[in-house]
Each structure stands twice: as structure tokens, then as C-alpha cells.
XYZ file of C-alpha atoms in Angstrom:
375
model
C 0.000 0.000 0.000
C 3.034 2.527 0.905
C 4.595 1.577 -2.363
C 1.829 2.105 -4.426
C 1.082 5.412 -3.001
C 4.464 6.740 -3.291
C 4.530 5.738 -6.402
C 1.749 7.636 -7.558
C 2.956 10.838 -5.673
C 6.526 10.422 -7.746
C 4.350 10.357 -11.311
C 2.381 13.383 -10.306
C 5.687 15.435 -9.626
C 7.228 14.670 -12.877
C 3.931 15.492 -14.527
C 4.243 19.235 -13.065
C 7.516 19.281 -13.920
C 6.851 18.583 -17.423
C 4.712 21.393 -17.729
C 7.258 24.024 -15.902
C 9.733 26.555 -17.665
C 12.167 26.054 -15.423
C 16.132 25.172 -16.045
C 16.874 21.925 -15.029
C 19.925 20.699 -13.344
C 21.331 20.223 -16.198
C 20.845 23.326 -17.850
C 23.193 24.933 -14.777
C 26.051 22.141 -15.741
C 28.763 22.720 -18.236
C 28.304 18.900 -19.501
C 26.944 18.195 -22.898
C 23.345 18.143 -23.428
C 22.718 15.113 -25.351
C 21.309 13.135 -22.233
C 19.742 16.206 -21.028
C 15.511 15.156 -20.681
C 13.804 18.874 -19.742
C 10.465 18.904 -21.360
C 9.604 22.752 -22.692
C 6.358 24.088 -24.579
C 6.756 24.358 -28.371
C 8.129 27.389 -28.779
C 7.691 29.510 -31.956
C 9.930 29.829 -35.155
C 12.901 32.742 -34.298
C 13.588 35.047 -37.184
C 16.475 34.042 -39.093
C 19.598 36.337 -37.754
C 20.355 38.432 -40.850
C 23.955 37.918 -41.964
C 26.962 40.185 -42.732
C 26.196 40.014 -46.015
C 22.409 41.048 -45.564
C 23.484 44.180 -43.544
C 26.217 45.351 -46.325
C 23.249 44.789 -49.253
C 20.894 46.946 -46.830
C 23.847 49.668 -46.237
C 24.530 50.034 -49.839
C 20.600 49.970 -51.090
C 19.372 53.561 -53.051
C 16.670 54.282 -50.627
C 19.662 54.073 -47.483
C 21.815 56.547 -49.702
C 21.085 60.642 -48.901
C 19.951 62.558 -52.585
C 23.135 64.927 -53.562
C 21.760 68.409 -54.086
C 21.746 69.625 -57.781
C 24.024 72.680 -58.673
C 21.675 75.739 -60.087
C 22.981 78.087 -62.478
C 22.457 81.820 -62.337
C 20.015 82.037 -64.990
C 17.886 79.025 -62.614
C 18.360 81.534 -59.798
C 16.532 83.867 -61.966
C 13.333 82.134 -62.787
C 12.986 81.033 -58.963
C 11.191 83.403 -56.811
C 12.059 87.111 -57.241
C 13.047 89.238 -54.415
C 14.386 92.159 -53.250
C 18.467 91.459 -53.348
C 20.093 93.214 -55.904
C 20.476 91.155 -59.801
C 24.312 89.521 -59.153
C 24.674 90.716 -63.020
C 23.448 94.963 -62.578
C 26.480 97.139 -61.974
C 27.330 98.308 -58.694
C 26.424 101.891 -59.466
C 22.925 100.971 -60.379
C 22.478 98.586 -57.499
C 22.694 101.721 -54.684
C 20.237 104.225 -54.540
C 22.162 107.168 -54.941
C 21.012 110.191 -51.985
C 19.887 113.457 -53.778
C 21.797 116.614 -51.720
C 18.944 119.097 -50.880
C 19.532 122.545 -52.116
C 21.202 125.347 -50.002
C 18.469 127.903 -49.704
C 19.720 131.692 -49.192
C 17.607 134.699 -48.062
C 18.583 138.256 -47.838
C 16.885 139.874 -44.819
C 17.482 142.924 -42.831
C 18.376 145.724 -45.697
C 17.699 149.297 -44.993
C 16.164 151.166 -47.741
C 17.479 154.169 -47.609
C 21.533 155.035 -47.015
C 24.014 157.777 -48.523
C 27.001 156.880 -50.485
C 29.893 156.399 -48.005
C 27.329 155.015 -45.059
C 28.357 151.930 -43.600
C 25.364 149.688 -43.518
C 24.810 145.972 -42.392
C 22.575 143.124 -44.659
C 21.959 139.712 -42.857
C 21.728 136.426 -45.489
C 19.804 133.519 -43.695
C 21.653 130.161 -45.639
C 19.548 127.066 -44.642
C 21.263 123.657 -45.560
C 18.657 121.582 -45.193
C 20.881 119.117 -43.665
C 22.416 118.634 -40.181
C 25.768 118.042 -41.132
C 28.623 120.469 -40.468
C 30.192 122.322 -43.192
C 33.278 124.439 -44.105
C 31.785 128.088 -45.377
C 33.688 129.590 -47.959
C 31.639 133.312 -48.689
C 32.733 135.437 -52.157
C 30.972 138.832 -52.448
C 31.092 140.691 -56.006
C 32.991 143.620 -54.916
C 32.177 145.838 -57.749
C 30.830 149.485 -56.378
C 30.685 147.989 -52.642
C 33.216 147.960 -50.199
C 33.262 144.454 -47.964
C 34.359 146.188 -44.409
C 33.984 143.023 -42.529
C 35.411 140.330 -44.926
C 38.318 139.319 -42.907
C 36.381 138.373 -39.600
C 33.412 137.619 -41.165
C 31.677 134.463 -39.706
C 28.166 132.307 -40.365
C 26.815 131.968 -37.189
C 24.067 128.892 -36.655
C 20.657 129.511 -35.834
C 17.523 127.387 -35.777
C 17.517 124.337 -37.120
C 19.738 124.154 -39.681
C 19.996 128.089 -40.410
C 22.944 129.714 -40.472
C 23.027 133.682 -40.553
C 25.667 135.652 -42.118
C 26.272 139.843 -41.413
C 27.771 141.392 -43.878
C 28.945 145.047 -43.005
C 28.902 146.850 -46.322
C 29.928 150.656 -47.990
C 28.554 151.677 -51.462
C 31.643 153.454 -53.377
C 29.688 154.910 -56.073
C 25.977 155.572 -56.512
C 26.066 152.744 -59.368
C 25.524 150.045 -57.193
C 22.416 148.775 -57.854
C 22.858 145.173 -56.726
C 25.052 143.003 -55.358
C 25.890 138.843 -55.622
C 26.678 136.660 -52.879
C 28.440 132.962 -53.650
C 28.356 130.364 -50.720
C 29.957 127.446 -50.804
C 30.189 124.373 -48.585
C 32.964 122.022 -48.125
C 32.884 118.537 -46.501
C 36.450 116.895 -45.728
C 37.962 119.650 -48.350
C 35.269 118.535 -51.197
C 32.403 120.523 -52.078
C 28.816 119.365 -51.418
C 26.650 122.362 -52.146
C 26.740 125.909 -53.398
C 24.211 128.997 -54.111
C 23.943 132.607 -54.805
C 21.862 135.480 -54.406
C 21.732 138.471 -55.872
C 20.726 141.370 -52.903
C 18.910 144.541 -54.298
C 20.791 147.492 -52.731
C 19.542 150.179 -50.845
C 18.425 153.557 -52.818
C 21.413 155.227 -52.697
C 21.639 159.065 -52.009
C 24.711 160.956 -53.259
C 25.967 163.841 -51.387
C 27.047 166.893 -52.912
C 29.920 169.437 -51.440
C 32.780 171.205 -52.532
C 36.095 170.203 -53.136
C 36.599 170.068 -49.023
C 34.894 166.831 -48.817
C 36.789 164.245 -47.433
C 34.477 161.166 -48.450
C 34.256 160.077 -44.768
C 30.456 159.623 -43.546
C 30.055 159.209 -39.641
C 27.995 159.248 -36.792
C 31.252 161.976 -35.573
C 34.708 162.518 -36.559
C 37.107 164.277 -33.941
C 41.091 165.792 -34.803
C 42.691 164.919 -31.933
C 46.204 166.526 -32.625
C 48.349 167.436 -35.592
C 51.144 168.722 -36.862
C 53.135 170.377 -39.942
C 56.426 169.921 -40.795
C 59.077 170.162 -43.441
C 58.809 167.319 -46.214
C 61.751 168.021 -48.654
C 63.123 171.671 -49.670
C 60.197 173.261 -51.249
C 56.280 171.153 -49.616
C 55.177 171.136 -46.198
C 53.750 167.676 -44.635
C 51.140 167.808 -42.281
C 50.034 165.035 -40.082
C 46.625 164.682 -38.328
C 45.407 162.143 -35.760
C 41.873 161.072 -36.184
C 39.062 159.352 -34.719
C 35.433 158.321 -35.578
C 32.456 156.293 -34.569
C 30.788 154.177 -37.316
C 33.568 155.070 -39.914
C 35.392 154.124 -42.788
C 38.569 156.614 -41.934
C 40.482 154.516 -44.914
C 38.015 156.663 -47.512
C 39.632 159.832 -46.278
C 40.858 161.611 -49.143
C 40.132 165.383 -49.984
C 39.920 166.184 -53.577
C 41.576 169.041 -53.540
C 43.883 170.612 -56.147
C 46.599 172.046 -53.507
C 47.140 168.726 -51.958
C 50.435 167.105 -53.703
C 50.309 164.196 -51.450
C 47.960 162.090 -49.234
C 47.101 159.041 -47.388
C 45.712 157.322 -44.331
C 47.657 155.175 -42.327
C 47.707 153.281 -39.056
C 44.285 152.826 -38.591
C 43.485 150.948 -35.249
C 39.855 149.701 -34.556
C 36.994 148.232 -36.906
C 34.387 150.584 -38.276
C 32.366 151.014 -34.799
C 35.059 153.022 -33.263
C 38.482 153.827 -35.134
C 41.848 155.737 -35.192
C 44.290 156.868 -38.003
C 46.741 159.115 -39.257
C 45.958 161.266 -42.157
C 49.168 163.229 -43.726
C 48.900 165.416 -46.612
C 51.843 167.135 -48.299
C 51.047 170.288 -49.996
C 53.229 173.788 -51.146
C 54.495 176.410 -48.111
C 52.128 178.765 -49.404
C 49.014 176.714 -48.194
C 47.896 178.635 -44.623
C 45.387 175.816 -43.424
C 44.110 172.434 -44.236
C 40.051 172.732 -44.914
C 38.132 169.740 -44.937
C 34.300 168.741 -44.093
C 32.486 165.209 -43.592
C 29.026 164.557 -43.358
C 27.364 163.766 -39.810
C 24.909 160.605 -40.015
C 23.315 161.907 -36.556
C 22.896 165.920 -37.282
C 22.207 165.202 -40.970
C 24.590 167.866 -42.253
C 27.645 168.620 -43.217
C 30.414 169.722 -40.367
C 34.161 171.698 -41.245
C 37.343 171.359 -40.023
C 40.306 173.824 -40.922
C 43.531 173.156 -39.393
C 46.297 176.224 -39.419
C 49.474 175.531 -41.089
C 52.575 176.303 -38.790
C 55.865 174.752 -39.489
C 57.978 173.828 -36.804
C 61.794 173.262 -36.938
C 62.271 169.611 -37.293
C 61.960 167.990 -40.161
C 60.431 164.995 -39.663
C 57.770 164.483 -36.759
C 59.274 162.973 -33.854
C 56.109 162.773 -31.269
C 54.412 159.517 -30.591
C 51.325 158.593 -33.198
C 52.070 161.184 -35.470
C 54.345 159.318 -37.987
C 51.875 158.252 -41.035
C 54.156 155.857 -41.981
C 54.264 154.789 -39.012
C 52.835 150.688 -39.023
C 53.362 147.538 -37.619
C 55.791 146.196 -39.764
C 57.855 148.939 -39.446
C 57.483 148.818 -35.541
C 58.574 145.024 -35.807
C 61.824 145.754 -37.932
C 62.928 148.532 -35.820
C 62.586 146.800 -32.440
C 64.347 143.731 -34.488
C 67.314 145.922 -35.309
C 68.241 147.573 -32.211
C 67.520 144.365 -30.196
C 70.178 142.471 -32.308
C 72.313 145.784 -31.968
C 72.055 145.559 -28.468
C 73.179 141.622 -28.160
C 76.035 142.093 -30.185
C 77.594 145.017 -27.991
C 77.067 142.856 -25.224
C 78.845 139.755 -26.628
C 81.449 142.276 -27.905
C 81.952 142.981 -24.280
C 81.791 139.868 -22.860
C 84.293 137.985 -25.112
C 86.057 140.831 -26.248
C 85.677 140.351 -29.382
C 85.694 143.167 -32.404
C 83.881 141.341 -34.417
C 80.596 141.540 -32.491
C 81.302 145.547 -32.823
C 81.322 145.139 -36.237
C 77.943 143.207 -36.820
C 76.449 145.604 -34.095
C 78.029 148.992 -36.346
C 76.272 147.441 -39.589
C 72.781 146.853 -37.567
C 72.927 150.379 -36.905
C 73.869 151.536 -39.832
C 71.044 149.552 -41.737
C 68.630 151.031 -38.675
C 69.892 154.308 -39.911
C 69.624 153.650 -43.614
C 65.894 152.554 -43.636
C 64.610 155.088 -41.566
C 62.498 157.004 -44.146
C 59.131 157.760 -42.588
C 57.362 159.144 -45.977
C 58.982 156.693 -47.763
């Protein structure tokens, strides 16, 4: 009975075991599995492992191979899409929009109407650029009949915007002028970028009328300060006056009259709003006084000056300002001269020297030579 029943328990474990996945002892040996008796499910058909040969025909197959881009000629790049990059085949100069320059706009404002010949009067000229760069200003004024008082100083000076305003400080020479042309210029980096002109109507002009006295000067006053006759040569008289005048031209002094041999203005000091000079004129012995009038911009009339002749003994005028060839250049040489005449005589000293006597004797002498006030 015991054997029976173990033997039935023995056939019911190998039945479950049959039906297990689970290794069997001999799976875990390292013996070979020909006696091995492990009972498994069917188990389905594995895919076939793809050989070396399989993967290099798959590697090398058109669809695993990337498409090479075609190359595409510039006239293909044409019939694409257009856009708005400039044609590779225009020229360069048609490919950039070239930038217009606006015009330089000039205005004349500020012009009396009314002024006598020999008046100094002012006319303002408004330049707008139109642009906010900066500029060089290079100004030409048609001289002709006019007198340009302020041309050496003369400036633009900015305004609003891009205005500039220009004062031009003017004199009419002749009662022709009738009008007058202004030239502007600008300069960028030394090359121009735009230029205008404008021709200015002039004021009516009113020419005075006097006698031979008149001394072309017109002023708001005129004042002699001092003068002073002396001998010029052997046979004329020179006589030298210091004058001085507000909202003048004292270079226009010059008296049209017969009995002067000889005249001039020089030294003038100042601008036109308040100025000094020397006026010398160089006329016969018999001449008792020196008559001359201006007109007075202020009193509206003509006012006299006549100036008594009296010789005195030297020859040549030796006080302070009353020289008329007196100037700074000649101011310059002569303080040159006697300053080198001075250093040599006091290397001459100091080393003994002659020579340094000599070079100082020759300064002097040339000090001597060119001192010829009336030239």
C-alpha cells in the first residue's frame, strides 16, 4: 500500500515538472546536453539572424543613400522666386540708390532802404542747408561798387535748425551800385557738397554833394585829436593829423583838392564802430590851413574842419602817433634791429671780441639807412 502510493505521488511530480519553464539541473552544468531530458512548450519559429552580407546589401541599397543636391545656375536663380536682393549681373552703381543733396536755400533779410554813399550799412543772409551736417563756409561777395568792411572776420553763425546767418557790413563806393551777388559754398572733408547765390537789391542810394573840401568820410562823428606840420623836402610842407570816428570808414579819407600834392591814411586801429588813423597830406608852403568837411549821419549835415598851417623846426615828426608811416611792420623791424644791436655790444663785451662791434656797427647803420618815414 506505501509503495503504491508513493509511487503515484513520484508520477504526479514529474507530470508538473513537465509542464514548468524552469532550467533543469542540467541546464546549470557545463556537460553536454545530449542526455539532457527537460520537457519545454513548443516554442515559436525565431527570425532568421540576418547575416553580414544582408546588412552590407541593406547599407549600400538607393533608398539608405542621402539625394546629392543639384548645382543651379544663375540664370535658374533667376526664374525662382524674385526678391528684393540686388540682380548679381546689374552694376554696382545701379544697385545703390544714390542720396539726392537738398539745395542750399539763401535769403537776404534785414536791408535798410534808404543810405548815402559812403554810409556803412549791415545786410543779414539767412543760408539754410537743409541738412544737419557740419560744413566748411567759404563766402565770395562781387565787390564791384561795394566795399566788404567786414570780410576778414566775417563768420556764419548757426541759428535754428539748420539756419545759419551771415552779417555782412557793407559801404557803397559809387551811386552805381544797384545790386550786389553773394556765392556760398560748402565744403565737406575739403570737397564741395553744395553751393548757391543770391543776388541782394541794394539800398536807394543818395549821393551827397559838397565842394572840393569833402573828405568822403560819412560818420555818426569825426574828432582831430592833434596834428602837426612839418618840413617834407626843400620846397612842400607835410602835415600830419590824428583822427578818430564812430561808425567810420577813416580809410576813404581823401580830400579832392587841387593844392594837396600828397595824401594818405595810415595806421588805422579799430573796426568801423570806433576807429583811429593818421591822415598826412603834403602840400606847397604857401598853403595857410588844411580845410576839410564830412558829413554827420546823426545831425544830418555837413560839419568843417580847418587846421592852421605852422611849421615847426624839425623835419620829420618825432612825437608819438604822429608818424603816417608809421605801421606795424615797421614797428617790428625797428625793435628787431636795435635788439640784435644791443646783443652784439654785449657779446662784444663779454668775449672781447671786435667782431661783435662790427655786426652791431652794420645793424645800426642799416637802422639808420631805412629810416624814411614818408617813404
Amino acid at each position: 500500500m506505501v509503495k503504491r502510493t508513493l509511487f503515484i505521488a513520484l508520477l504526479a511530480l514529474n507530470l508538473f515538472a513537465a509542464n514548468t519553464d524552469e532550467v533543469s539541473v542540467f541546464d546549470m552544468m557545463d556537460e553536454a546536453r545530449e542526455d539532457k531530458f527537460v520537457n519545454s512548450q513548443a516554442s515559436k519559429p525565431q527570425a532568421k539572424t540576418p547575416s553580414e552580407e544582408d546588412i552590407s546589401r541593406k547599407l549600400v541599397s538607393p533608398r539608405s543613400i542621402a539625394p546629392q543636391p543639384e548645382r543651379i545656375t544663375p540664370e535658374q536663380m533667376r526664374n525662382i522666386v524674385p526678391t528684393n536682393e540686388p540682380d548679381i549681373s546689374v552694376p554696382d552703381n545701379q544697385v545703390y540708390d544714390k542720396i539726392k543733396i537738398k539745395d542750399l536755400l539763401l535769403k537776404a533779410t534785414n536791408i535798410p532802404k534808404n543810405v548815402v554813399v559812403g554810409e556803412i550799412f549791415s545786410a543779414e543772409i539767412v543760408a539754410d542747408t537743409q541738412s544737419d551736417l557740419e560744413f566748411e563756409f567759404e563766402t565770395q561777395l562781387d565787390e564791384t561798387n561795394i566795399k566788404w568792411l567786414n570780410k576778414k572776420n566775417f563768420q556764419w553763425v548757426k541759428g535754428d535748425e539748420n539756419k545759419y546767418i551771415g552779417t555782412f557790413y557793407l559801404e557803397a563806393t559809387s551811386i552805381d551800385a544797384k545790386t550786389l551777388r553773394v556765392s556760398l559754398d560748402l565744403k565737406r572733408n575739403g570737397e564741395n557738397y553744395q553751393n548757391s547765390n543770391i543776388n541782394i537789391f541794394l539800398p536807394k542810394l543818395k549821393e551827397l554833394r559838397s565842394d572840393e573840401n569833402y573828405n568822403h568820410i560819412v560818420a555818426d562823428n569825426l574828432e582831430v585829436k592833434k596834428f602837426k606840420t612839418t618840413k617834407f623836402d626843400d620846397i612842400n610842407n607835410i602835415m600830419v593829423v590824428e583822427i578818430y570816428g564812430n561808425n567810420v570808414d577813416l580809410s576813404a579819407f581823401n580830400i579832392e583838392n587841387k593844392t594837396i600834392l600828397k595824401q594818405g591814411v595810415d595806421t588805422i586801429n579799430g573796426d568801423f564802430n570806433s576807429q583811429s588813423a593818421y591822415y598826412f597830406a603834403v602840400f606847397k608852403p604857401n598853403k595857410k590851413t588844411l580845410d576839410f568837411n564830412y558829413y554827420n549821419l546823426k545831425k544830418a549835415k555837413f560839419e568843417s574842419f580847418s587846421l592852421p598851417v605852422s611849421v615847426e623846426e624839425d623835419e620829420v615828426s618825432t612825437q608819438i602817433g604822429l608818424n603816417p608811416k608809421q605801421s606795424e611792420f615797421s614797428t617790428y623791424k625797428d625793435i628787431t634791429i636795435y635788439s640784435l644791436v644791443a646783443i652784439f655790444i654785449l657779446l662784444a663785451i663779454w668775449r672781447r671780441k671786435l667782431s661783435y662791434f662790427f655786426v652791431a656797427a652794420v645793424f645800426i647803420a642799416l637802422g639808420i639807412y631805412t629810416y624814411n618815414p614818408f617813404g
